[in-house]
Short mmCIF file of C-alpha atoms and ligand atoms in Angstrom, two decimals:
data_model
loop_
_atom_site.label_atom_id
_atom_site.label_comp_id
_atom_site.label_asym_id
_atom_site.label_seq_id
_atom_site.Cartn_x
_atom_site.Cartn_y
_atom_site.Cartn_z
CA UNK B 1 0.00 0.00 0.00
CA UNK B 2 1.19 3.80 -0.34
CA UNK B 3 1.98 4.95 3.14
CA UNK B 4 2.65 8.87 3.99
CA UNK B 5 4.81 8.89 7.26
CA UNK B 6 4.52 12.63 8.77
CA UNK B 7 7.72 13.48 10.94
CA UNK B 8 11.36 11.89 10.82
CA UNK B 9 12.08 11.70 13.97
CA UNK B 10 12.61 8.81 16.04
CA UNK B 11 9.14 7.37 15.88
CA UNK B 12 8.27 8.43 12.16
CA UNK B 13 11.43 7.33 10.58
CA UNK B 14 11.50 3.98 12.65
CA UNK B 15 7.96 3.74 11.38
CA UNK B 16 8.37 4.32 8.16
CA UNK B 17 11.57 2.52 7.44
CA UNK B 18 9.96 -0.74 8.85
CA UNK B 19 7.00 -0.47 6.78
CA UNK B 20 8.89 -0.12 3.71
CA UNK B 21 10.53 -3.31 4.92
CA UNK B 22 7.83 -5.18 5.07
CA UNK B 23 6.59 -4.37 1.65
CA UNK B 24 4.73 -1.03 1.48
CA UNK B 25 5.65 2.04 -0.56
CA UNK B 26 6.32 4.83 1.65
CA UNK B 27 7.06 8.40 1.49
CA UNK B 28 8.36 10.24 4.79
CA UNK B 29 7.78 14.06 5.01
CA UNK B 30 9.12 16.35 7.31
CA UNK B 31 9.21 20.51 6.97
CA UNK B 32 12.89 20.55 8.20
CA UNK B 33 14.24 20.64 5.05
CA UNK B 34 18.18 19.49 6.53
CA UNK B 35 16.68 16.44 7.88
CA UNK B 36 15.21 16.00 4.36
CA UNK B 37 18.31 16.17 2.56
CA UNK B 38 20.24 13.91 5.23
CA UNK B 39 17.99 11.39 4.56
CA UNK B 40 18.23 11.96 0.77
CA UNK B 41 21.71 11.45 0.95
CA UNK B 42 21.18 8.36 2.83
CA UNK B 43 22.38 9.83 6.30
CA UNK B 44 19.81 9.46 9.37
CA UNK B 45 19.30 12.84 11.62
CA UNK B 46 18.48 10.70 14.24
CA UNK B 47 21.32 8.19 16.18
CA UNK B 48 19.44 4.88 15.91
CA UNK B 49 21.70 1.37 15.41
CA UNK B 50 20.63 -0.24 12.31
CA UNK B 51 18.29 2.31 10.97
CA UNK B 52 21.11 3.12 8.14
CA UNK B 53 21.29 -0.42 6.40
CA UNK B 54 17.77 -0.18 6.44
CA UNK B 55 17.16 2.72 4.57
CA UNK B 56 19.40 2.17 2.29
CA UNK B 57 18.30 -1.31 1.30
CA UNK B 58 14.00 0.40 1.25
CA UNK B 59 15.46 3.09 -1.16
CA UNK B 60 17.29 1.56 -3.41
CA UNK B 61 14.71 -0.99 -3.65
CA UNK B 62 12.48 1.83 -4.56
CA UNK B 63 9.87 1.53 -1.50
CA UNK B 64 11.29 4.69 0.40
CA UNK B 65 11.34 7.66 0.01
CA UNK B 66 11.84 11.33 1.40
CA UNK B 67 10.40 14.53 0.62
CA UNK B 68 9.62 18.46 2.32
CA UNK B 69 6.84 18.83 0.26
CA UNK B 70 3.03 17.50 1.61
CA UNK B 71 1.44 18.35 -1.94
CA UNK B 72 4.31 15.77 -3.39
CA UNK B 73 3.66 13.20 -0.25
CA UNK B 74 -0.14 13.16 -0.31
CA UNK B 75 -0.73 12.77 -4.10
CA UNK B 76 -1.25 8.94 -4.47
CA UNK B 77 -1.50 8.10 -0.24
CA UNK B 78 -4.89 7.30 1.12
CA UNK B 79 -2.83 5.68 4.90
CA UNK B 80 -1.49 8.85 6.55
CA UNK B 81 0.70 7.92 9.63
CA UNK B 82 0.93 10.95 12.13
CA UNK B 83 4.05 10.88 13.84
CA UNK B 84 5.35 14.83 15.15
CA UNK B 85 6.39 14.91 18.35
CA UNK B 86 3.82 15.68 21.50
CA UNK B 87 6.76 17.35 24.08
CA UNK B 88 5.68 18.53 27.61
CA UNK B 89 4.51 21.72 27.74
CA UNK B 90 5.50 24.57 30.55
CA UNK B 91 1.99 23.16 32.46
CA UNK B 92 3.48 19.33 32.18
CA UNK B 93 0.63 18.87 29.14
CA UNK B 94 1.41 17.59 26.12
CA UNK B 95 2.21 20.49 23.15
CA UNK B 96 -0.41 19.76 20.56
CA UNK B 97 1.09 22.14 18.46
CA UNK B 98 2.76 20.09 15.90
CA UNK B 99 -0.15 17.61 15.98
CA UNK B 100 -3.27 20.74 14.93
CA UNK B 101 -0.93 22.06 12.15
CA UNK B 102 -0.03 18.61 10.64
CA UNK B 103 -3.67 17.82 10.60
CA UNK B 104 -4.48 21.17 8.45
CA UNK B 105 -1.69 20.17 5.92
CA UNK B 106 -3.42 16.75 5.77
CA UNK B 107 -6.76 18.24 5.19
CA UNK B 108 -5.56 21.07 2.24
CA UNK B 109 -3.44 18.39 0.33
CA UNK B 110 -5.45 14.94 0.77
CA UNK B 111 -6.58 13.98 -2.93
CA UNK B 112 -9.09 11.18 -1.32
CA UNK B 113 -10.85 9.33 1.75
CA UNK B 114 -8.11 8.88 4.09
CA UNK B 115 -6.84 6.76 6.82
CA UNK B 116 -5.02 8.96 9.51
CA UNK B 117 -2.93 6.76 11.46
CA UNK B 118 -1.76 8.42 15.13
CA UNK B 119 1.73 7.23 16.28
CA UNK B 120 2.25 10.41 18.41
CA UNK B 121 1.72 9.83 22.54
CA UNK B 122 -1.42 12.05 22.41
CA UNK B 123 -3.54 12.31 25.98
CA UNK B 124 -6.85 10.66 26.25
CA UNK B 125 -9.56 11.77 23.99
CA UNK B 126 -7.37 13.64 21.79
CA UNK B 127 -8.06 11.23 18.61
CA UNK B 128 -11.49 11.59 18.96
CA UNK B 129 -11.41 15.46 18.96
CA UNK B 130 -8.96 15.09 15.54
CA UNK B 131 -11.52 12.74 14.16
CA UNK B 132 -14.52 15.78 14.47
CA UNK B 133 -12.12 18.06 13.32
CA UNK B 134 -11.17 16.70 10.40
CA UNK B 135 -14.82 15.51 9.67
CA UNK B 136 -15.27 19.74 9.74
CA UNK B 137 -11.96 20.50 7.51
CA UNK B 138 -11.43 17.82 5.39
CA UNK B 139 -12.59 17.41 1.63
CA UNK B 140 -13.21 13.44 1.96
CA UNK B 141 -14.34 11.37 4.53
CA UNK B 142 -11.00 11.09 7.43
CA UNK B 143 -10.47 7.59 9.71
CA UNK B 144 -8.89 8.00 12.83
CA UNK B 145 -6.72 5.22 14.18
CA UNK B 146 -4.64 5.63 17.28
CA UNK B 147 -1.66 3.66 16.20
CA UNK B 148 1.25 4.10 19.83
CA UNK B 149 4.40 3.14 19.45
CA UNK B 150 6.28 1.47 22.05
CA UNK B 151 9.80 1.52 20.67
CA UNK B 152 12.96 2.25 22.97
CA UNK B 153 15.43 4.23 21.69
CA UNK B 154 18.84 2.40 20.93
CA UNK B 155 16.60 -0.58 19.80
CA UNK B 156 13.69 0.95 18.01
CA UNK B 157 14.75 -1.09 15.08
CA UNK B 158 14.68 -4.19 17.06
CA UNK B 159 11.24 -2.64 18.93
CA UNK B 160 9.64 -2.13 15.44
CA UNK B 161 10.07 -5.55 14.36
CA UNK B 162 10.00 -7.59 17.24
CA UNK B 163 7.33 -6.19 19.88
CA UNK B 164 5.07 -7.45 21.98
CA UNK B 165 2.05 -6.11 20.75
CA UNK B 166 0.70 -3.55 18.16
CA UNK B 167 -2.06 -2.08 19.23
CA UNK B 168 -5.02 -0.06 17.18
CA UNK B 169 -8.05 2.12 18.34
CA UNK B 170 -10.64 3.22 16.14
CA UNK B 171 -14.43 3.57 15.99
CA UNK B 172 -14.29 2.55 12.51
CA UNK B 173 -14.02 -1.32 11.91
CA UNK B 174 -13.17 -0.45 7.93
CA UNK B 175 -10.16 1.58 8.79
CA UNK B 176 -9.49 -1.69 11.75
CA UNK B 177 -9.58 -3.95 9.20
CA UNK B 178 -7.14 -2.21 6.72
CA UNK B 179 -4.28 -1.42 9.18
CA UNK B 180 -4.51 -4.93 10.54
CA UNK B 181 -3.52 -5.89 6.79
CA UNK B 182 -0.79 -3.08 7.01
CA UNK B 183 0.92 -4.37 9.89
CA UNK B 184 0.56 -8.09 8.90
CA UNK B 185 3.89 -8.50 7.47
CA UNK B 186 5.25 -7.47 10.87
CA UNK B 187 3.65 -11.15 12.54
CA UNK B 188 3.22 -9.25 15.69
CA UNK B 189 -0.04 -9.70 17.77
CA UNK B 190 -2.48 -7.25 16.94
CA UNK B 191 -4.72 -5.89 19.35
CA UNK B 192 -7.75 -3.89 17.90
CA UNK B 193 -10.14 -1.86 20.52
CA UNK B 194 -11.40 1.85 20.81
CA UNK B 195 -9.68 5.00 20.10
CA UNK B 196 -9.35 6.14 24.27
CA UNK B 197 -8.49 2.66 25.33
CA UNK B 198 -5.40 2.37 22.90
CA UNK B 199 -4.53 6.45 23.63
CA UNK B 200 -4.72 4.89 27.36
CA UNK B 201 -2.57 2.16 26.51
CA UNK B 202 0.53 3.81 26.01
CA UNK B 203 0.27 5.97 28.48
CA UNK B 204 -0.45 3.49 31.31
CA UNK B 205 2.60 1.25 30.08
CA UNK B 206 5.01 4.04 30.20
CA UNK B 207 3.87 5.22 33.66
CA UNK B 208 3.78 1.21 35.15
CA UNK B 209 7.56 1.03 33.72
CA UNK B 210 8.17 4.08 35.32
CA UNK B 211 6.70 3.00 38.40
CA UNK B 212 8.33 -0.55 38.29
CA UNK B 213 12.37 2.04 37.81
CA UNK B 214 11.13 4.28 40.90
CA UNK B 215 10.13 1.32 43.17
CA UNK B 216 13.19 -0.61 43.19
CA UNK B 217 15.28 2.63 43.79
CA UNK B 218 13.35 3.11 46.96
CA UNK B 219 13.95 -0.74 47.62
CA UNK B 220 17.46 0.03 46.47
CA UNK B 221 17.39 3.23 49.29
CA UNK B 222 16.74 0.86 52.11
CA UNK B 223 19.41 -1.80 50.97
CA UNK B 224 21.96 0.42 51.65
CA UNK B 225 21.14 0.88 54.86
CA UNK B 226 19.99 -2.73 56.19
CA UNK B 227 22.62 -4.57 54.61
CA UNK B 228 20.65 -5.74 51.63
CA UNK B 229 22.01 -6.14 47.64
CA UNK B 230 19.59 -4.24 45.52
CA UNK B 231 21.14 -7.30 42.87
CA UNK B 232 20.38 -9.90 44.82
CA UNK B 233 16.97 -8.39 45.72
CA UNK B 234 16.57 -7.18 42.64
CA UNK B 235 17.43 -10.92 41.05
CA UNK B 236 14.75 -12.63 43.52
CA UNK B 237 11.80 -10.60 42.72
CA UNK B 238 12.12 -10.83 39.25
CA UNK B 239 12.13 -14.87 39.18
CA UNK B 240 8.55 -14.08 40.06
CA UNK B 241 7.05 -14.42 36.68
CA UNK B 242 4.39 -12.21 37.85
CA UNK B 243 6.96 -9.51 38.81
CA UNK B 244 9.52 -9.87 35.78
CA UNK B 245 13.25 -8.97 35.66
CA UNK B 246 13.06 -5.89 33.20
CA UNK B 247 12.95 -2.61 34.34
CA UNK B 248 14.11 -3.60 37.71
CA UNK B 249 17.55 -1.99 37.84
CA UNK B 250 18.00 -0.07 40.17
CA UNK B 251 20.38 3.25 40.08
CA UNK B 252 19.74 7.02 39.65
CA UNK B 253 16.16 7.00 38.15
CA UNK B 254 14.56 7.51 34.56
CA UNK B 255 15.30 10.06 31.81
CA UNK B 256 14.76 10.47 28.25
CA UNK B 257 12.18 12.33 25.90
CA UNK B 258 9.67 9.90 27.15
CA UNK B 259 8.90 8.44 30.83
CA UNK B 260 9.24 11.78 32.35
CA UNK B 261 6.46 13.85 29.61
CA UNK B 262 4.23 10.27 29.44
CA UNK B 263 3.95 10.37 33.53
CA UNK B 264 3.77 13.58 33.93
CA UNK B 265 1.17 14.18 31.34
CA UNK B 266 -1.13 10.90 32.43
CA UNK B 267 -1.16 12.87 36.04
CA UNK B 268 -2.56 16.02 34.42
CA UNK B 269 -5.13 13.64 32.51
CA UNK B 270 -5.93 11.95 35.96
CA UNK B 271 -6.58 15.67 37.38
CA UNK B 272 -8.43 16.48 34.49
CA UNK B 273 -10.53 13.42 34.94
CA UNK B 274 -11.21 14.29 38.46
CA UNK B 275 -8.77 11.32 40.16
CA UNK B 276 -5.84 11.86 42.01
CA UNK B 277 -2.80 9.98 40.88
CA UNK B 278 -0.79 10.19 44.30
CA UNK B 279 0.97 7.18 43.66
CA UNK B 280 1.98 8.60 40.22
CA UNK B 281 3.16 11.87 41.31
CA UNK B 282 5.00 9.60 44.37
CA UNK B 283 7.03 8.06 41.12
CA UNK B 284 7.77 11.09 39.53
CA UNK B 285 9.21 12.92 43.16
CA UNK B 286 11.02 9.37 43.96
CA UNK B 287 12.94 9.45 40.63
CA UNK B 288 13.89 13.59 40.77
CA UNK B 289 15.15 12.62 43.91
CA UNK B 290 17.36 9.48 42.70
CA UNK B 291 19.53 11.49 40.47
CA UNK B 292 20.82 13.39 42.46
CA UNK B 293 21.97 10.41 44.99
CA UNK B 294 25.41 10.87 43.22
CA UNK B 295 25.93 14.10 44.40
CA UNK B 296 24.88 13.37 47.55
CA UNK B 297 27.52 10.75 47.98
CA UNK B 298 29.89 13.02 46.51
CA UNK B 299 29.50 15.28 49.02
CA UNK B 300 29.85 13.15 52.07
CA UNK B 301 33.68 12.51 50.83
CA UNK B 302 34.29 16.56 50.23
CA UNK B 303 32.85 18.94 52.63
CA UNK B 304 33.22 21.03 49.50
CA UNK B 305 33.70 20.63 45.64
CA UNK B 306 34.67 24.11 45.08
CA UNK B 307 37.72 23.76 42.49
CA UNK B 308 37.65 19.56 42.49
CA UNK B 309 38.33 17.65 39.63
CA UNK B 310 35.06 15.83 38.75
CA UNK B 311 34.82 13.15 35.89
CA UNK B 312 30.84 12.41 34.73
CA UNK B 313 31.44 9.04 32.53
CA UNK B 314 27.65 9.39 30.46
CA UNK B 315 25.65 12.07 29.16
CA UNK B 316 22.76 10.01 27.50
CA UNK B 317 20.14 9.30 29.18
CA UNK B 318 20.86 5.32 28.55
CA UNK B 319 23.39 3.73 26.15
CA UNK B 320 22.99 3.70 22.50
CA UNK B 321 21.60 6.35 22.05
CA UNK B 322 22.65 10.20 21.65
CA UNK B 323 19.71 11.58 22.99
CA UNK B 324 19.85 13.71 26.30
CA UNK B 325 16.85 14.77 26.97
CA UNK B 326 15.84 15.05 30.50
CA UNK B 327 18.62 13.28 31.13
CA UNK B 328 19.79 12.79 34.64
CA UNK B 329 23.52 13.72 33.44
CA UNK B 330 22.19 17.05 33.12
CA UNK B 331 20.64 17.50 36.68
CA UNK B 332 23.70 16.16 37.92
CA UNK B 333 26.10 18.48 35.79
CA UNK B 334 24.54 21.17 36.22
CA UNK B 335 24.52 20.54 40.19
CA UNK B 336 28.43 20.15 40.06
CA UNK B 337 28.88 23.00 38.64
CA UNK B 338 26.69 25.09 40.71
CA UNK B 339 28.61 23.37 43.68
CA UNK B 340 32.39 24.75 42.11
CA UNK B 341 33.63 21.68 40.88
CA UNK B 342 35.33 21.68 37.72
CA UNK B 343 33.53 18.92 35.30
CA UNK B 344 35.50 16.78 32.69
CA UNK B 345 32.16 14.64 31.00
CA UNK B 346 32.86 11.71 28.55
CA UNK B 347 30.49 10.49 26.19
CA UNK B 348 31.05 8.52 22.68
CA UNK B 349 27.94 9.37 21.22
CA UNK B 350 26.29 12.45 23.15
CA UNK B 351 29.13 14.59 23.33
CA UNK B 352 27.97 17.08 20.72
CA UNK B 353 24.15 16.96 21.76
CA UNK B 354 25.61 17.48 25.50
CA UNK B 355 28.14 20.21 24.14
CA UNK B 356 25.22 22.38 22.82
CA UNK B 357 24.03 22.80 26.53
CA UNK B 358 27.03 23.15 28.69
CA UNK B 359 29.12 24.97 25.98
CA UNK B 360 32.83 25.57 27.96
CA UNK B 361 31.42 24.80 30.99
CA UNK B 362 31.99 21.40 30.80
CA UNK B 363 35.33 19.93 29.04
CA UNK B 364 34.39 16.95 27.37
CA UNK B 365 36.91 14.40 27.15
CA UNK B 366 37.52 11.91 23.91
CA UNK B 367 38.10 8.89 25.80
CA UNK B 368 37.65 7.47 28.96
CA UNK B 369 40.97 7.78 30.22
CA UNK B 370 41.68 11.24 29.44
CA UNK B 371 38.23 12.10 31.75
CA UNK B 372 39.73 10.05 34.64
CA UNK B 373 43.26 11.73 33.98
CA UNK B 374 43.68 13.36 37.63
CA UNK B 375 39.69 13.01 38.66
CA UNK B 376 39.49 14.03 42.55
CA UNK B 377 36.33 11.59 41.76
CA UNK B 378 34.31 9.78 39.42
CA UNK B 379 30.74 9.67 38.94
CA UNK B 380 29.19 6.86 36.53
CA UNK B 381 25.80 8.20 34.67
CA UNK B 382 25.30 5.85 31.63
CA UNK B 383 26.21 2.38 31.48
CA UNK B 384 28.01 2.57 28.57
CA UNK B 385 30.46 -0.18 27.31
CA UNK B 386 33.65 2.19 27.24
CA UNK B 387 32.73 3.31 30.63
CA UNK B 388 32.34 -0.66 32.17
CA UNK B 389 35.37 -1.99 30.20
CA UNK B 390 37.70 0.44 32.38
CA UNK B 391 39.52 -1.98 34.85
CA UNK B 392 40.13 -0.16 39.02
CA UNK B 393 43.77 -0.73 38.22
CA UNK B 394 43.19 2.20 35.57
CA UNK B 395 41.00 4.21 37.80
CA UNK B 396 44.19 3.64 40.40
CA UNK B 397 46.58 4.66 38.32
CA UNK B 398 44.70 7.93 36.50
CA UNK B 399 43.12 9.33 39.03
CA UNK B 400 43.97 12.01 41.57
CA UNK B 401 42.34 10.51 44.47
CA UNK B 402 40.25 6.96 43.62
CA UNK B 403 36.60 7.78 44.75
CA UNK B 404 33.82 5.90 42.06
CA UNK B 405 30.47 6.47 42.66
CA UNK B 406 28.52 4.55 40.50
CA UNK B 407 24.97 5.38 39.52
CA UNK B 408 24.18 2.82 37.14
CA UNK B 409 25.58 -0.99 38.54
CA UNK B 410 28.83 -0.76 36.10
CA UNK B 411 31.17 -2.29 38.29
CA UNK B 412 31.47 -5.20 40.98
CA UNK B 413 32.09 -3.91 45.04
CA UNK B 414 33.75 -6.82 45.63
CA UNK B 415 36.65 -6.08 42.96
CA UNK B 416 36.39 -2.66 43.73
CA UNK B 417 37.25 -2.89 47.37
CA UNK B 418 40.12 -5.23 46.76
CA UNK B 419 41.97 -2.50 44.67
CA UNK B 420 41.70 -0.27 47.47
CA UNK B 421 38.92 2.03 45.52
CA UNK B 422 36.45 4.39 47.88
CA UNK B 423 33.63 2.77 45.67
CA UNK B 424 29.80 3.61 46.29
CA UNK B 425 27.05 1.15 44.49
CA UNK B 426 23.46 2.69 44.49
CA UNK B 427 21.41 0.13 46.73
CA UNK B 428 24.72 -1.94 47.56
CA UNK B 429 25.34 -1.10 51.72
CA UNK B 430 28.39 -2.33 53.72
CA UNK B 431 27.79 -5.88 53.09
CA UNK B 432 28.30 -7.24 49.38
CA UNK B 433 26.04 -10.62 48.98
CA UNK B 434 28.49 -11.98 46.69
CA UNK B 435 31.62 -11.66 49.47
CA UNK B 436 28.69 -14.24 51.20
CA UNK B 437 27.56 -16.74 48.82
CA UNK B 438 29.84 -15.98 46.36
CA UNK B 439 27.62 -15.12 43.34
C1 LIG P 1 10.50 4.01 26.77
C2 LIG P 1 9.67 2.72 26.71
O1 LIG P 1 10.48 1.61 27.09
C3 LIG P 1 9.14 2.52 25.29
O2 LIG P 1 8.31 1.37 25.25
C4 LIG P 1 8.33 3.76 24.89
O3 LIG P 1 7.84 3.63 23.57
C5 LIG P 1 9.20 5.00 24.98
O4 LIG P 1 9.73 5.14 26.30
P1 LIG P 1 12.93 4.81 26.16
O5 LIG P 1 12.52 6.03 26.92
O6 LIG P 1 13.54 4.96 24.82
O7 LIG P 1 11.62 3.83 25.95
O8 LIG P 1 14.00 4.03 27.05
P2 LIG P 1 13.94 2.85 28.12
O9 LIG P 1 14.85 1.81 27.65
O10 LIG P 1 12.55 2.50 28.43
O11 LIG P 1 14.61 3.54 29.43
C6 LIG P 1 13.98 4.68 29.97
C7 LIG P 1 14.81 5.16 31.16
O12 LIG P 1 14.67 4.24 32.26
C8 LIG P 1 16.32 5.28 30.90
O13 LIG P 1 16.80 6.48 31.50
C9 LIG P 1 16.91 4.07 31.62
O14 LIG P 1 18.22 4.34 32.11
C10 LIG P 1 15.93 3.90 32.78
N1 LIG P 1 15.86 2.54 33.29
C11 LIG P 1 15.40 1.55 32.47
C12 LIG P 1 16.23 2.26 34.61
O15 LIG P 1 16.65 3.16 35.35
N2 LIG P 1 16.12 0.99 35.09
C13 LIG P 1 15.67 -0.03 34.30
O16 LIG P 1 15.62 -1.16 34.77
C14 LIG P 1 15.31 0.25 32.93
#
């Protein structure tokens, strides 16, 4: 089928580039014209492993393609996919800008009945109130379907391919029927239901991840002070198949361009639908609060960090990824340098994106090393592989005084100790479980 995807950012391209895959001819549009020609050339504007190969297998087998121009895009579509970013907005709502004026362009340049396919994280009901709009601006008869993604960044390309679940809202079984056949070739289940339960869907999953994250850091809080090995506890609740090991690591909280605006605009849809979340907004205080643990630590060695050499090993809010938005390497940054210290940040992917908001502030170092190189401490942010494959020997030998504090599990205490390292392990106390049974 001809597919328009609308937006090439990390959703829309992912989209769009696994749909081609699977068979369909797609165009992706976008009104930032440098993104356009990027993708022309066959470079992606977005970090994503994978996504690369697979363009440029879709275009030169002459199902993908990129374009600026809606008149060009909508021309032979009638399966629009919406997919513009919904960011939090200064009252924690989600921006429908992007969303109201994509839905004009649809309505001025669609040539025929349409299928408008939602991928954007839109708050409850807002699908319905596009589907009465466009039934007052549109030429030809519009089908909403509320299409959310549930892709991670760093593996969207394995997300788009191999989820759990697709799931698709609509009131209109036609418009059902037609995106079940669109997503067949992906042999994912398919569950179809109405356009506020699938809205509700995405939202609830991101917040019950988020919940599952800010839970064991509080279970994490109390290990360190009852002996406990947020690992070991960890490891034990997730052999409950009820419970389930993901999303039960434990360090210093959540970031990204998604948990934090998904939970924090459910709680204003709660509010607006007269019930209040405590428990949500109880995640959302728990996980400000985790990131800055580090600091915290960091602070109980110097009485003050006014002039200290401080190494941040991460600037991404996870590995694999380049992104930093709401990131807790900011919070934490930006609280070092409030506090004095002078901050030497490594990152192999998020350097520049990091760079744009710390400017000279921050040096940012090209490898690992060269970060540690005299560090009156080190605090670990992002679990990346270059930061994990550096060995305490190293640490001993670069650094000006050997204090790790390690926000995100990187490194064993046991190992740690033994070289002599001042080493701190969010939820890992004075007694190391695996000193005890050995594992
Ligand atoms: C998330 C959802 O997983 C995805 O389904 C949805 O479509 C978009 O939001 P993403 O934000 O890309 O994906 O990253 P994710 O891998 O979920 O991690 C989110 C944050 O939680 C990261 O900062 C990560 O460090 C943190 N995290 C994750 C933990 O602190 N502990 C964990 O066990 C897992």
């Amino acid at each position: 089928m001809n597919i328009v995807v609308i937006g090439t950012g990390y959703v829309g391209l992912v989209t769009g580039v696994g749909l081609s895959d699977i068979g369909h001819s797609v165009i992706c549009v976008d009104l930032d014209e440098s993104k356009i020609e990027k993708l022309n050339a066959g470079v992606s504007p977005i970090y994503e492993p994978g996504i690369e190969d697979l363009i440029h297998k879709n275009v030169s087998a002459g199902r993908l393609s990129f374009t600026s121009s809606f008149k060009e895009a909508m021309k032979d579509s009638d399966i629009v996919y919406l997919a513009v970013g919904t960011p939090e907005g200064p009252d924690g709502r989600a921006e429908m800008k992007y969303i109201e004026s994509a839905a004009e362009m649809i309505a001025t340049e669609m040539t025929r009945p349409t299928i408008l396919v939602v991928k954007s994280t839109v708050p409850v009901g807002t699908n319905r109130k596009l589907q009465n709009q466009m039934a007052e601006i549109a030429p030809y008869p519009v089908s909403v379907v509320s299409n959310p993604e549930f892709l991670r960044e760093g593996s969207a390309v394995h997300d788009i391919f191999h989820g759990d679940r697709i799931v698709l809202g609509s009131d209109d079984i036609g418009a059902l029927e037609t995106l079940k056949a669109v997503n067949e070739g992906f042999d994912i289940p398919i569950l179809a239901t109405n356009l506020e339960s699938a809205e509700l869907i995405k939202y609830a999953s991101n917040a019950f991840l988020a919940t599952k994250i800010s839970f064991i850091n509080e279970i994490a809080n109390i290990c360190e002070s009852t002996g406990g090995d947020i690992r070991q506890v960890s490891k034990g609740m997730g052999m409950d198949h009820r419970i389930g090991s993901p999303f039960l690591n434990a360090g210093i909280g959540y970031g990204g361009s998604c948990f934090p605006k998904d939970t924090s605009a459910l709680n204003e849809i709660a509010m607006d639908a007269g019930v209040d979340f405590k428990l949500l907004r109880e995640v959302i205080e728990t996980n400000k609060n985790q990131r800055l643990k580090l600091v915290k630590e960091l602070k109980m060695r110097y009485a003050s960090l006014e002039g200290k050499k401080i190494a941040v090993l991460g600037v991404a809010f996870k590995p694999n990824t380049d992104d930093i938005r709401d990131a807790p390497a900011i919070t934490i940054i930006r609280e070092l340098l409030d506090s004095g210290a002078y901050v030497t940040a490594y990152d192999p992917i998020a350097y520049e994106n990091a760079k744009k908001v710390f400017g000279e502030e921050v040096y940012f170092a090209k490898t690992v090393k060269q970060a540690l190189q005299d560090a009156e401490a080190v605090l670990i942010v992002t679990e990346w592989d270059e930061v994990k494959e550096v060995s305490p020997k190293e640490m001993l030998e670069l650094m000006k005084t050997p204090i790790v504090i390690d926000g995100r599990q990187c490194f064993d205490m046991h190992e740690m100790k033994e070289h002599g390292l001042d080493y701190y392990s969010v939820g890992v106390g004075e007694i190391d479980a695996k000193e005890v049974v050995g594992n």
